[in-house]
Coordinates of C-alpha atoms and ligand atoms in Angstrom, one line a residue:
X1479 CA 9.1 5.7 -0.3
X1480 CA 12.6 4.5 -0.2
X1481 CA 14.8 5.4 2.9
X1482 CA 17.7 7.7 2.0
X1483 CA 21.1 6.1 2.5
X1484 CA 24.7 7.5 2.1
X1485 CA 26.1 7.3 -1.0
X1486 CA 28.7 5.0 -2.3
X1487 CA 29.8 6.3 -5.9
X1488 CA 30.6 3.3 -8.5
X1489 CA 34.0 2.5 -9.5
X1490 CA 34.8 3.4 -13.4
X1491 CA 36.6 0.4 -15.3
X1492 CA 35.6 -3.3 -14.6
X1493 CA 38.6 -5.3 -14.2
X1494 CA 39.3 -8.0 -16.5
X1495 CA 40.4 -10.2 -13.4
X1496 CA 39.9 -10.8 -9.7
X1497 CA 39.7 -13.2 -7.0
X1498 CA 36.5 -13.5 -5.6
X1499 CA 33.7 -11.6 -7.1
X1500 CA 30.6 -10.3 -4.3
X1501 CA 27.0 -10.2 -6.0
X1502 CA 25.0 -8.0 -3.8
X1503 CA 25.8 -5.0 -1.8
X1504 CA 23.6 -5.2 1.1
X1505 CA 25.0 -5.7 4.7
X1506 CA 26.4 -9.4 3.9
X1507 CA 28.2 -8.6 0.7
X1508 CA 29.7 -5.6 2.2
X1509 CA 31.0 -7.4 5.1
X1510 CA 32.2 -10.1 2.9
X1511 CA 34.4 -7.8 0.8
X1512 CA 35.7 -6.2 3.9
X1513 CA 36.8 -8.8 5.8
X1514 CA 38.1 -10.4 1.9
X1515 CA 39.7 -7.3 1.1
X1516 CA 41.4 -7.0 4.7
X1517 CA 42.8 -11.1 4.2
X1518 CA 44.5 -9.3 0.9
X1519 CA 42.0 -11.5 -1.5
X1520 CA 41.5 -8.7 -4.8
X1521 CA 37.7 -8.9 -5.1
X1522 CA 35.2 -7.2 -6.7
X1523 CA 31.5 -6.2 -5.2
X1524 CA 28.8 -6.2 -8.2
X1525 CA 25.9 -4.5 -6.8
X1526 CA 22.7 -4.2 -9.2
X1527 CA 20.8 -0.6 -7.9
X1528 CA 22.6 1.6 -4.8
X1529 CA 24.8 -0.1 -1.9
X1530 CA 22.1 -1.1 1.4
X1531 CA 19.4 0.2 -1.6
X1532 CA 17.3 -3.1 -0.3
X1533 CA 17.2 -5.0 3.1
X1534 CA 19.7 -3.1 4.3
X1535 CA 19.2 0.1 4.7
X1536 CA 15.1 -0.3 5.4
X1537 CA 15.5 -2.7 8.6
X1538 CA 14.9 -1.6 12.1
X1539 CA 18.8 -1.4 13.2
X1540 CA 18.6 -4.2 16.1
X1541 CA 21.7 -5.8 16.8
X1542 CA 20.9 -8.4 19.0
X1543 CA 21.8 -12.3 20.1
X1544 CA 18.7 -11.9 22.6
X1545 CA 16.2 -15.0 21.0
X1546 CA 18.2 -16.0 18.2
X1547 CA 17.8 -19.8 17.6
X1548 CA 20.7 -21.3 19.3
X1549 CA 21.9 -23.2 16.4
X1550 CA 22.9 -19.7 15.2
X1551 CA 24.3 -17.6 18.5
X1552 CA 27.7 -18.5 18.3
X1553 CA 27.3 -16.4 14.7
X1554 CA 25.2 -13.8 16.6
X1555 CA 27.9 -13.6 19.7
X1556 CA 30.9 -12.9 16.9
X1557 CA 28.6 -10.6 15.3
X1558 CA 28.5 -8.2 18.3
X1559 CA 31.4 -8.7 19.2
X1560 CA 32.7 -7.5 15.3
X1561 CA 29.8 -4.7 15.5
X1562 CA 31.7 -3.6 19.3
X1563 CA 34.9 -2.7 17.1
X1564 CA 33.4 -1.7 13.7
X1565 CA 33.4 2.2 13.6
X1566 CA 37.0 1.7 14.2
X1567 CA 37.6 -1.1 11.5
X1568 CA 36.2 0.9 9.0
X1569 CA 37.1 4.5 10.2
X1570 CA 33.5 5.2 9.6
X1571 CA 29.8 5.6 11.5
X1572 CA 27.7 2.5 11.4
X1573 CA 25.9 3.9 14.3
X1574 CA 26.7 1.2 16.2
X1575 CA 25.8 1.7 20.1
X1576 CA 25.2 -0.8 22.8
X1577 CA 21.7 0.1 24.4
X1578 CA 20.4 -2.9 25.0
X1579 CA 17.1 -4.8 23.8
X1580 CA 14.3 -5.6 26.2
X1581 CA 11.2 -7.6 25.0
X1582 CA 8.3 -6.9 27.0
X1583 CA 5.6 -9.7 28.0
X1584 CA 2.3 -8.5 28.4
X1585 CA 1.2 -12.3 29.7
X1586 CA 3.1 -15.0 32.3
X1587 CA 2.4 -17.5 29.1
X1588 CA 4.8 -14.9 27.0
X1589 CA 7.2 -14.4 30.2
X1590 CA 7.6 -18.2 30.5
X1591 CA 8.3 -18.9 26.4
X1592 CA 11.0 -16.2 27.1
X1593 CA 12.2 -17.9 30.0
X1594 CA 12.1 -21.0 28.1
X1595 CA 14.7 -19.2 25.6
X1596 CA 16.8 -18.1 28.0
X1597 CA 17.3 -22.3 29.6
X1598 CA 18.1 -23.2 26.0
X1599 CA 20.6 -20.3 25.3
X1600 CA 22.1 -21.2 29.0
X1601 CA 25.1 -22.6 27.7
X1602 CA 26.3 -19.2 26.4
X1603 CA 26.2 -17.4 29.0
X1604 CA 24.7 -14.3 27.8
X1605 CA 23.8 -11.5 30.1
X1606 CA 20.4 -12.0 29.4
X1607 CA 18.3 -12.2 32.0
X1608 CA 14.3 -11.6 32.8
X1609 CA 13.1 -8.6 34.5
X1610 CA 10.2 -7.3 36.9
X1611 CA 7.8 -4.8 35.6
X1612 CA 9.2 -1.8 37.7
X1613 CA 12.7 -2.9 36.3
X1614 CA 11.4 -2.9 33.2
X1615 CA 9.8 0.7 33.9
X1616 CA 13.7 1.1 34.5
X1617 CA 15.0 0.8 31.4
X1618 CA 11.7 2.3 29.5
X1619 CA 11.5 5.5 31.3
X1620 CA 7.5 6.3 30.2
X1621 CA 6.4 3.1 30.0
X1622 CA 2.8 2.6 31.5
X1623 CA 0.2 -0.6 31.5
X1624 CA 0.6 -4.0 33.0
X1625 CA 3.3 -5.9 31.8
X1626 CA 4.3 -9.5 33.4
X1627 CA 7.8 -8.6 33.1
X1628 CA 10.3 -8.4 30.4
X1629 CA 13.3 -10.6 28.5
X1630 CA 16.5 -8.1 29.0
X1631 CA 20.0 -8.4 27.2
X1632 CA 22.3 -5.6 27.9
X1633 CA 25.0 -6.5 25.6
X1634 CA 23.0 -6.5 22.5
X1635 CA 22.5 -2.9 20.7
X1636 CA 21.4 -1.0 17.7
X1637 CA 23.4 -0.1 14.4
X1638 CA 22.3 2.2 11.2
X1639 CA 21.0 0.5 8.4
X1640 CA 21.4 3.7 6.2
X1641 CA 25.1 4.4 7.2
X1642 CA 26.2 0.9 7.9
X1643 CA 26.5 -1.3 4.9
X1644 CA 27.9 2.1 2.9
X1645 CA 30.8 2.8 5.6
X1646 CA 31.7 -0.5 5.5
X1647 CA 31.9 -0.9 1.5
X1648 CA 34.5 2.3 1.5
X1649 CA 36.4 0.4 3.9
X1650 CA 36.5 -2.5 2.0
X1651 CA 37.2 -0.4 -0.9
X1652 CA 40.1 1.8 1.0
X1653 CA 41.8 -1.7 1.5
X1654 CA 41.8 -2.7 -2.4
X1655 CA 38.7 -3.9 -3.1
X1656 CA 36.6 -2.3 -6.0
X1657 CA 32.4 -1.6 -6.1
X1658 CA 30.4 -1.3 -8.6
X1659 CA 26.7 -0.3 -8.7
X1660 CA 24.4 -0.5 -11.1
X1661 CA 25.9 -3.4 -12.3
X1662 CA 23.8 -6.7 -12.6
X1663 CA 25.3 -9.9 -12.3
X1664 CA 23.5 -11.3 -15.1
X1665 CA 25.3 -15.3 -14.0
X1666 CA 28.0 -17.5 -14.0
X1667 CA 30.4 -18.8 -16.1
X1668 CA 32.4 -22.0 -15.3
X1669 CA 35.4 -23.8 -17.2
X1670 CA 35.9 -27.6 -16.3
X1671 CA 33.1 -27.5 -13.6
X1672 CA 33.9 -25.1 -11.4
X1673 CA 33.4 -21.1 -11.7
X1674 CA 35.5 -19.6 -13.7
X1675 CA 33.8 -15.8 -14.0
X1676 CA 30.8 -13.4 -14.0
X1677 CA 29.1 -11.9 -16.8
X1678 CA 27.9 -8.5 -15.6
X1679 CA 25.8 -5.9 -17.7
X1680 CA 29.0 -4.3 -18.0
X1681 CA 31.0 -6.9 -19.2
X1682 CA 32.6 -10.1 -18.2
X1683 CA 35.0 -10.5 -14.7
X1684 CA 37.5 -13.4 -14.3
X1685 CA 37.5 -15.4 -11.2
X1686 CA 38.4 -17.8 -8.8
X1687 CA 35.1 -17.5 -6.6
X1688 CA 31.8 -16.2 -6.1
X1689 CA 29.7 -15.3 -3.3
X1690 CA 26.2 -14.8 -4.1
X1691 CA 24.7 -12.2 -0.9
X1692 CA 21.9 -11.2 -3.2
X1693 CA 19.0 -11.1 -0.1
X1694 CA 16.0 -11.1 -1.6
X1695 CA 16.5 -12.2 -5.4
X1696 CA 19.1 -15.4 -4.6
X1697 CA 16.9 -18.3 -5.1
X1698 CA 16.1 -16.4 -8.9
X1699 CA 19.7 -16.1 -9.8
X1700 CA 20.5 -19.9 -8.1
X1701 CA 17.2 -21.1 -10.3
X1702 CA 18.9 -20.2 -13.5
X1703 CA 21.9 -22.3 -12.5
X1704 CA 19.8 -25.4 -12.2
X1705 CA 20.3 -25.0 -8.2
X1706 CA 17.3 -25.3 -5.7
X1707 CA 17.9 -22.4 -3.0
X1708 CA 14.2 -22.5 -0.7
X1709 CA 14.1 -18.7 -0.2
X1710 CA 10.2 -16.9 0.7
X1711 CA 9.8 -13.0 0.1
X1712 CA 8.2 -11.7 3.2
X1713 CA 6.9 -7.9 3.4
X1714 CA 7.7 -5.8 6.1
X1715 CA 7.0 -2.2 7.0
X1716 CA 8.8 0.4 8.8
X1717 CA 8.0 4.1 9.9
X1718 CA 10.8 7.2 10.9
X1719 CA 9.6 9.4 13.3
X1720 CA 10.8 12.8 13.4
X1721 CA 13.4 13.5 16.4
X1722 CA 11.8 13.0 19.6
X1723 CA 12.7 14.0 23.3
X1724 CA 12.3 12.1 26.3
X1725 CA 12.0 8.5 24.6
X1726 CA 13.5 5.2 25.7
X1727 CA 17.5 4.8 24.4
X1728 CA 17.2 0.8 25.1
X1729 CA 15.3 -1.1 21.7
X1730 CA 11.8 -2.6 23.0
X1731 CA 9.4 -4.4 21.6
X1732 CA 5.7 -5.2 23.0
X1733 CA 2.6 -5.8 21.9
X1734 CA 1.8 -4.6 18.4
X1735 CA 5.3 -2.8 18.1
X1736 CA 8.8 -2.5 17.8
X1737 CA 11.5 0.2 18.3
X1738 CA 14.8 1.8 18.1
X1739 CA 16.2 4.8 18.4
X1740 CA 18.1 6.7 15.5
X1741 CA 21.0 9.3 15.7
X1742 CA 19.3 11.8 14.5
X1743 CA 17.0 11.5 17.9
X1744 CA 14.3 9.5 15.8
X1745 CA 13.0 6.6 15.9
X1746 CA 12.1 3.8 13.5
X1747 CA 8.8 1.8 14.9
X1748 CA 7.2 -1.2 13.2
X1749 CA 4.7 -3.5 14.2
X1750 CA 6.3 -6.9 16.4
X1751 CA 6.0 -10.0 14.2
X1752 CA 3.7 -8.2 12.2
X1753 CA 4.4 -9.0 7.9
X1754 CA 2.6 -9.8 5.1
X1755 CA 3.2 -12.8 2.7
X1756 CA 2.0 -12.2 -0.9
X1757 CA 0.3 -15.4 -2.6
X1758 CA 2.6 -16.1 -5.6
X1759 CA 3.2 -19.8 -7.7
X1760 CA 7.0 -19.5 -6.5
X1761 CA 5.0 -20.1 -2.9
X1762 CA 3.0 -23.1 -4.4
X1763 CA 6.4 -24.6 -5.5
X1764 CA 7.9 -24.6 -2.3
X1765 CA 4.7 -25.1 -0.2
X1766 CA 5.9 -28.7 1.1
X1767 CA 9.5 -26.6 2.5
X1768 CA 8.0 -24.1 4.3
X1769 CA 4.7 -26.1 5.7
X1770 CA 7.1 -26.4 9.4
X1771 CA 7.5 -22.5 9.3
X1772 CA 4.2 -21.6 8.6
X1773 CA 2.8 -24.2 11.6
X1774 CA 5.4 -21.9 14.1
X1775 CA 5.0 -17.9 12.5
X1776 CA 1.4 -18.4 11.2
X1777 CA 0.0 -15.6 13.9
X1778 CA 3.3 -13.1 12.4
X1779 CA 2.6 -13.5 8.5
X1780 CA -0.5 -12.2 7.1
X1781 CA -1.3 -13.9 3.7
X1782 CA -2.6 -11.4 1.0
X1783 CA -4.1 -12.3 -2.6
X1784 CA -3.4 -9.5 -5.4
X1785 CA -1.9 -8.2 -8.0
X1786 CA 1.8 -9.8 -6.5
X1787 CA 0.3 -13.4 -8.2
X1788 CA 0.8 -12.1 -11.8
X1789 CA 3.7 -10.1 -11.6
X1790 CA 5.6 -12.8 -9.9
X1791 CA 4.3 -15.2 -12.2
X1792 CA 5.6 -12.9 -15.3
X1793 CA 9.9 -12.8 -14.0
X1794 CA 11.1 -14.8 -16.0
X1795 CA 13.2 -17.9 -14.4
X1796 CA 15.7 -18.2 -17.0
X1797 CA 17.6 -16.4 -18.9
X1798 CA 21.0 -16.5 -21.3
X1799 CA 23.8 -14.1 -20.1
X1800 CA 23.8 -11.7 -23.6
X1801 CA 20.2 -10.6 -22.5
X1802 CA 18.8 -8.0 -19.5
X1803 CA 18.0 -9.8 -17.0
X1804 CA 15.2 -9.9 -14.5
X1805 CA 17.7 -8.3 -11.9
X1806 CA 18.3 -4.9 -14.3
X1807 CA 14.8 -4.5 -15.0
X1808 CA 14.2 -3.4 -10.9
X1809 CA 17.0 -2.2 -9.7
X1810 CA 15.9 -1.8 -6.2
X1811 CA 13.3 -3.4 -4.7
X1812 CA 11.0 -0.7 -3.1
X1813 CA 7.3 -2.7 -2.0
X1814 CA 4.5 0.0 -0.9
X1815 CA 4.8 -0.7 3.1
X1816 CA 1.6 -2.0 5.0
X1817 CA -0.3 0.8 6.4
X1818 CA -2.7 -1.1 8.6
X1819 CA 0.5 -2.6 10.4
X1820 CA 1.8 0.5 10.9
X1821 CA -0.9 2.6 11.8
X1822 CA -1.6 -0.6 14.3
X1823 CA 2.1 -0.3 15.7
X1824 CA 1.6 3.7 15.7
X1825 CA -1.5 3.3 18.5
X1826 CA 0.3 0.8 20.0
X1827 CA 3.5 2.0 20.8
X1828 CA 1.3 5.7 21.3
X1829 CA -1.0 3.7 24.3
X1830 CA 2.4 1.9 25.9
X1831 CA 4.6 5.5 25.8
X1832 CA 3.3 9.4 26.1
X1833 CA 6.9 10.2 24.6
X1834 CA 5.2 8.7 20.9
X1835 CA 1.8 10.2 21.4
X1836 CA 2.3 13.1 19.3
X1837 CA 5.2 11.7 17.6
X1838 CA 5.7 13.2 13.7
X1839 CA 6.0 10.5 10.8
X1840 CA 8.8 11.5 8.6
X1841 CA 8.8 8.4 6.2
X1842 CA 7.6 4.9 5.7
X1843 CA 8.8 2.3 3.5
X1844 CA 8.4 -1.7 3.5
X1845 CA 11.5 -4.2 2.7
X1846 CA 10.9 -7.8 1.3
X1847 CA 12.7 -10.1 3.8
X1848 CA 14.2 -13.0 2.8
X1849 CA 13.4 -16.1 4.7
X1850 CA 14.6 -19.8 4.7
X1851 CA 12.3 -22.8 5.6
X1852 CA 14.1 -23.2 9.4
X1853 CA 14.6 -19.5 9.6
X1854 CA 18.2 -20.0 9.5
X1855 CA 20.4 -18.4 6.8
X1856 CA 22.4 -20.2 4.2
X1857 CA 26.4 -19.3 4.5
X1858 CA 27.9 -22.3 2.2
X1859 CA 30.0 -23.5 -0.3
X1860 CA 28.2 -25.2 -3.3
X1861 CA 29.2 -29.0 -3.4
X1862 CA 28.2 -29.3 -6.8
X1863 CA 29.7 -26.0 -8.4
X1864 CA 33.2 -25.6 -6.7
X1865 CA 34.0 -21.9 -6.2
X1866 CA 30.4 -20.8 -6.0
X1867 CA 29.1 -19.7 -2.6
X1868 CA 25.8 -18.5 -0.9
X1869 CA 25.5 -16.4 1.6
X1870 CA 21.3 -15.6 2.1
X1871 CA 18.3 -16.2 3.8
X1872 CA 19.0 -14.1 6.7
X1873 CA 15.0 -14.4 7.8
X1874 CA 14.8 -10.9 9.3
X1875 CA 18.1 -10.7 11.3
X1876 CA 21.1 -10.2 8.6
X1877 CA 21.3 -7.3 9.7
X1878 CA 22.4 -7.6 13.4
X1879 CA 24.2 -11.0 12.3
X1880 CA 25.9 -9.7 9.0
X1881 CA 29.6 -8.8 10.1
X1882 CA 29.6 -12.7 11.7
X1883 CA 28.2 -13.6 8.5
X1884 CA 30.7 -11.5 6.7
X1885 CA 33.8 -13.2 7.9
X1886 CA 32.5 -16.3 8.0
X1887 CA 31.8 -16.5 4.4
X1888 CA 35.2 -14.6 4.1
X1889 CA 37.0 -17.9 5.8
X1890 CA 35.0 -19.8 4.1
X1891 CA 35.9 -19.2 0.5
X1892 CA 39.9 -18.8 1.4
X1893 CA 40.2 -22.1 3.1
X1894 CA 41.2 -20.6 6.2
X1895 CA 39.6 -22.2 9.8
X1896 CA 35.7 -20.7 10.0
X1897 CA 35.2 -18.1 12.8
X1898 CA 32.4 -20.6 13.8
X1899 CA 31.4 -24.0 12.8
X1900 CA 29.4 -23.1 9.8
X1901 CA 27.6 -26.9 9.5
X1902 CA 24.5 -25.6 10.0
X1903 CA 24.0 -22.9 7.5
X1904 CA 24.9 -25.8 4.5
X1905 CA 23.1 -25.4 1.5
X1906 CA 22.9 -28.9 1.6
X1907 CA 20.6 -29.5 4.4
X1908 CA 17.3 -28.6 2.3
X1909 CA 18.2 -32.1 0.3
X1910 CA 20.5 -34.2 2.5
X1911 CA 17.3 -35.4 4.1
X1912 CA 17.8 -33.3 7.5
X1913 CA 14.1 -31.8 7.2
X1914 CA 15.5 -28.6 9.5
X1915 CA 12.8 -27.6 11.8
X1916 CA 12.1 -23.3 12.9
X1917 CA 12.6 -22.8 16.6
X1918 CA 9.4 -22.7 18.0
X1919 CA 8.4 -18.9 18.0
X1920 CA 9.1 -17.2 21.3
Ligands
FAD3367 C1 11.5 -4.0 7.6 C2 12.7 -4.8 8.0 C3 13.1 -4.9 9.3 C4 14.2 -5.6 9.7 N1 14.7 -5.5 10.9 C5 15.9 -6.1 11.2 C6 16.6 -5.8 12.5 O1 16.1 -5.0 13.3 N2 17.7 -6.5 12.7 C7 18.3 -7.4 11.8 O2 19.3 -8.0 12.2 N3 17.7 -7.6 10.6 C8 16.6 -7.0 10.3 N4 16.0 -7.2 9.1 C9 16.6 -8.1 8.1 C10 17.9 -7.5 7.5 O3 17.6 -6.2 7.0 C11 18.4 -8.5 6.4 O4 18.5 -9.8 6.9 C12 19.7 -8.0 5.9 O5 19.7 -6.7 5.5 C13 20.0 -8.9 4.6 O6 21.2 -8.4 4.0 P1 21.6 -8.9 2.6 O7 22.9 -8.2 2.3 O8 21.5 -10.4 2.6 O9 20.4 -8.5 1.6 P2 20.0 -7.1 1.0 O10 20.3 -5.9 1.9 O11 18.6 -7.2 0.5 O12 21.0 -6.9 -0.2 C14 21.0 -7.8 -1.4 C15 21.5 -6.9 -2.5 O13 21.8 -7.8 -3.6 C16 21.5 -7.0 -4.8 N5 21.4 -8.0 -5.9 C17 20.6 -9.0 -6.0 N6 20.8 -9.7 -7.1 C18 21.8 -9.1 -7.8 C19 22.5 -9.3 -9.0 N7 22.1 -10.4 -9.8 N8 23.5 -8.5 -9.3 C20 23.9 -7.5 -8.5 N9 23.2 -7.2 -7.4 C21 22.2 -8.0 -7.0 C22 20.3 -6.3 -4.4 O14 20.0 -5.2 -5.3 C23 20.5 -5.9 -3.0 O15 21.0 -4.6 -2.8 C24 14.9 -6.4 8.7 C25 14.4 -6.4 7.4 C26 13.4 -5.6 7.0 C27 12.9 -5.6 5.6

């Protein structure tokens, strides 16, 4: 079941002409044109179902820095900082809030890989810091059973994946830029090697530069380019619970299960680390990329042989741009969710809180995560196609990260001096001969 999300209403007539043209309206293409559109660069957002129709709009709503790998916090800092000011950036509800997150630790072995975080992220100076059980019990009113204590950051907060990416695309569009839906980017065109334009279903766009934020689908479009993007599709499930009184306002996870309170007085509750990694060919090809991640997540991915090994093995990886293409024939990406996880998280997050004992399910749906071999995302020019840019493989936390992302990529493709030093989200690290490692999992 797909998660409703507020509508954003296509624009009519596709320019013959733009600056930069946005392929993908999820989170990181929204923010992109925004914080394009308020430089005063015209640009165009082609997005192939419904705005947050994927990622987007079926994540849990953390916005956090709290465990991030510190090669990306100063990304994750900017990012809440942008999310602090957003409602009033866009003149619209993300449903930002700062609540804080708290990551319980059922064992000292869990308490001390926190800890070890929290020494590496020292140099920040976050206001994280650990926390007793009874402090914990503080900021969970409810919770019950042993804990060895908790990781605690009270700066980072929660956002609304359903209203989010959608107030920010009117914004972007109030300032000049236009979005289109249902409109596939079917690939690129380039003059004197460099890009030149897009071919869309709907016709062909002129342009300086592209920025592919395409989540889950990038390393299909990049294949057809000739361009090696390492990109895994990952499931994971959510659930909405009806309003509920007397719940925790901070975001917790512990073990088994995640949450976060809604507006609307729900809560959306998954199960911690808990996702399911279909057996396709396209994971044989990039088996010897992603060996280093699956030595650090192997307990948080499930592997599961079906029916997902033929009907990957039948998208077609290339394509010529007066065809459909694979990305017109699904629209929106809408996997069945995993009901073992969630009926796992469900007892779980039941046994830890009376408030969810009797808690209603209104709704679950699963979301296809895009992840990179180091678990990093890639926000980076294209050395060998000048003008083209990539901005994906957000691993599970594009959502908290995305209006960093956002303007990052935005300073990236107008020259101007990068919000952060964006060196380590290079494309070019997957060949360069870096061999980037995952953080250990904490
Ligand atoms: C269940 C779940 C829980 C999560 N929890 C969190 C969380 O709590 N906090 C957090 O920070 N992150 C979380 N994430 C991750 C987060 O949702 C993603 O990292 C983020 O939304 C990625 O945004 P995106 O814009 O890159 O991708 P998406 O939102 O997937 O958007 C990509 C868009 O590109 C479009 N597209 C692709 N190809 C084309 C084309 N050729 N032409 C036109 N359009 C195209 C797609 O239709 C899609 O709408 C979670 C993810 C899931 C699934």
């Amino acid at each position: 079941m797909a998660p409703r999300v507020d509508p954003v209403a296509s624009d009519e007539t596709l320019p013959a002409r733009t600056g930069v043209v946005i392929i993908g309206g999820g989170i990181i293409g929204t923010c992109t044109a925004f914080f394009l559109a308020k430089k005063g660069v015209p640009v165009v957002l082609c997005e192939k179902g419904h705005i947050a129709g994927e990622q987007s709009s079926r994540n849990w709503g953390w916005v956090r820095q709290m465990g991030r790998d510190p090669r990306e916090l100063p990304l994750a800092i900017e990012a809440l900082r942008l999310w602090g000011g957003m409602n009033e950036a866009v003149q619209g509800e993300t449903g930002f809030r700062r609540c804080g997150i708290i990551f319980l630790c059922k064992t000292q072995d869990d308490l001390a890989k926190r800890a070890a975080w929290l020494e590496a992220a020292q140099p920040y100076q976050l206001d994280t810091r650990l926390l007793t059980r009874a402090e914990a019990g503080e900021k969970l009113p409810g919770l019950t059973g042993e804990w060895a204590g908790a990781l605690y950051t009270a700066s980072d907060g929660r956002g609304e994946p359903q209203m989010a990416a959608p107030a920010i695309a009117l914004a972007a569009r109030r300032l000049g830029a236009n979005v289109f839906t249902q409109c596939a980017v079917r690939g690129l065109e380039t003059q004197g090697g460099r890009v030149a334009g897009v071919v869309t279903e709907k016709g062909r766009i002129a342009c300086d530069s592209v920025v592919l934020a395409g989540g889950a689908w990038s390393r299909l479009f990049c294949g057809n380019l000739g361009l090696r993007l390492p990109q895994l599709k990952v499931l994971s499930s959510v659930m909405r619970t009806e309003p509920l009184a007397g719940g925790p306002e901070a975001a917790a996870s512990g073990v088994g299960f995640g949450f976060r309170k809604r507006l609307d007085g729900g809560y959306n509750v998954g199960g911690w680390s808990a996702n399911v990694l279909d057996l396709t060919m396209d994971m044989f090809r990039q088996l010897g990329d992603f060996l280093p991640a699956a030595r650090v997540n192997w307990r948080s991915v499930r592997l599961r042989v079906g029916q997902k090994f033929i009907e990957d093995w039948q998208i077609p990886r290339s394509w010529s741009l007066d065809q459909a293409t694979p990305f017109e024939r699904v629209r929106t990406l809408d996997p069945e969710p995993h009901q073992p996880i969630l009926d796992g998280a469900r007892k779980a997050i039941g046994e830890t809180f009376p408030a969810f004992r009797d808690m209603r399910i209104a709704e679950r749906w699963g979301g296809m995560i895009d992840v990179t071999p180091d678990i990093v995302p890639v926000i980076s020019g294209v050395d060998t196609l000048p003008g083209f840019f990539i901005a994906t493989g957000f691993s599970g936390h594009g959502f908290g990260i995305g209006p960093g992302a956002g303007r990052l990529m935005a300073d990236m493709v107008t020259g101007d001096a990068p919000v952060v030093d964006p060196t380590t989200f290079r494309l070019s690290r997957f060949t360069d001969g870096s061999r980037p490692q995952p953080l250990p999992a904490i």
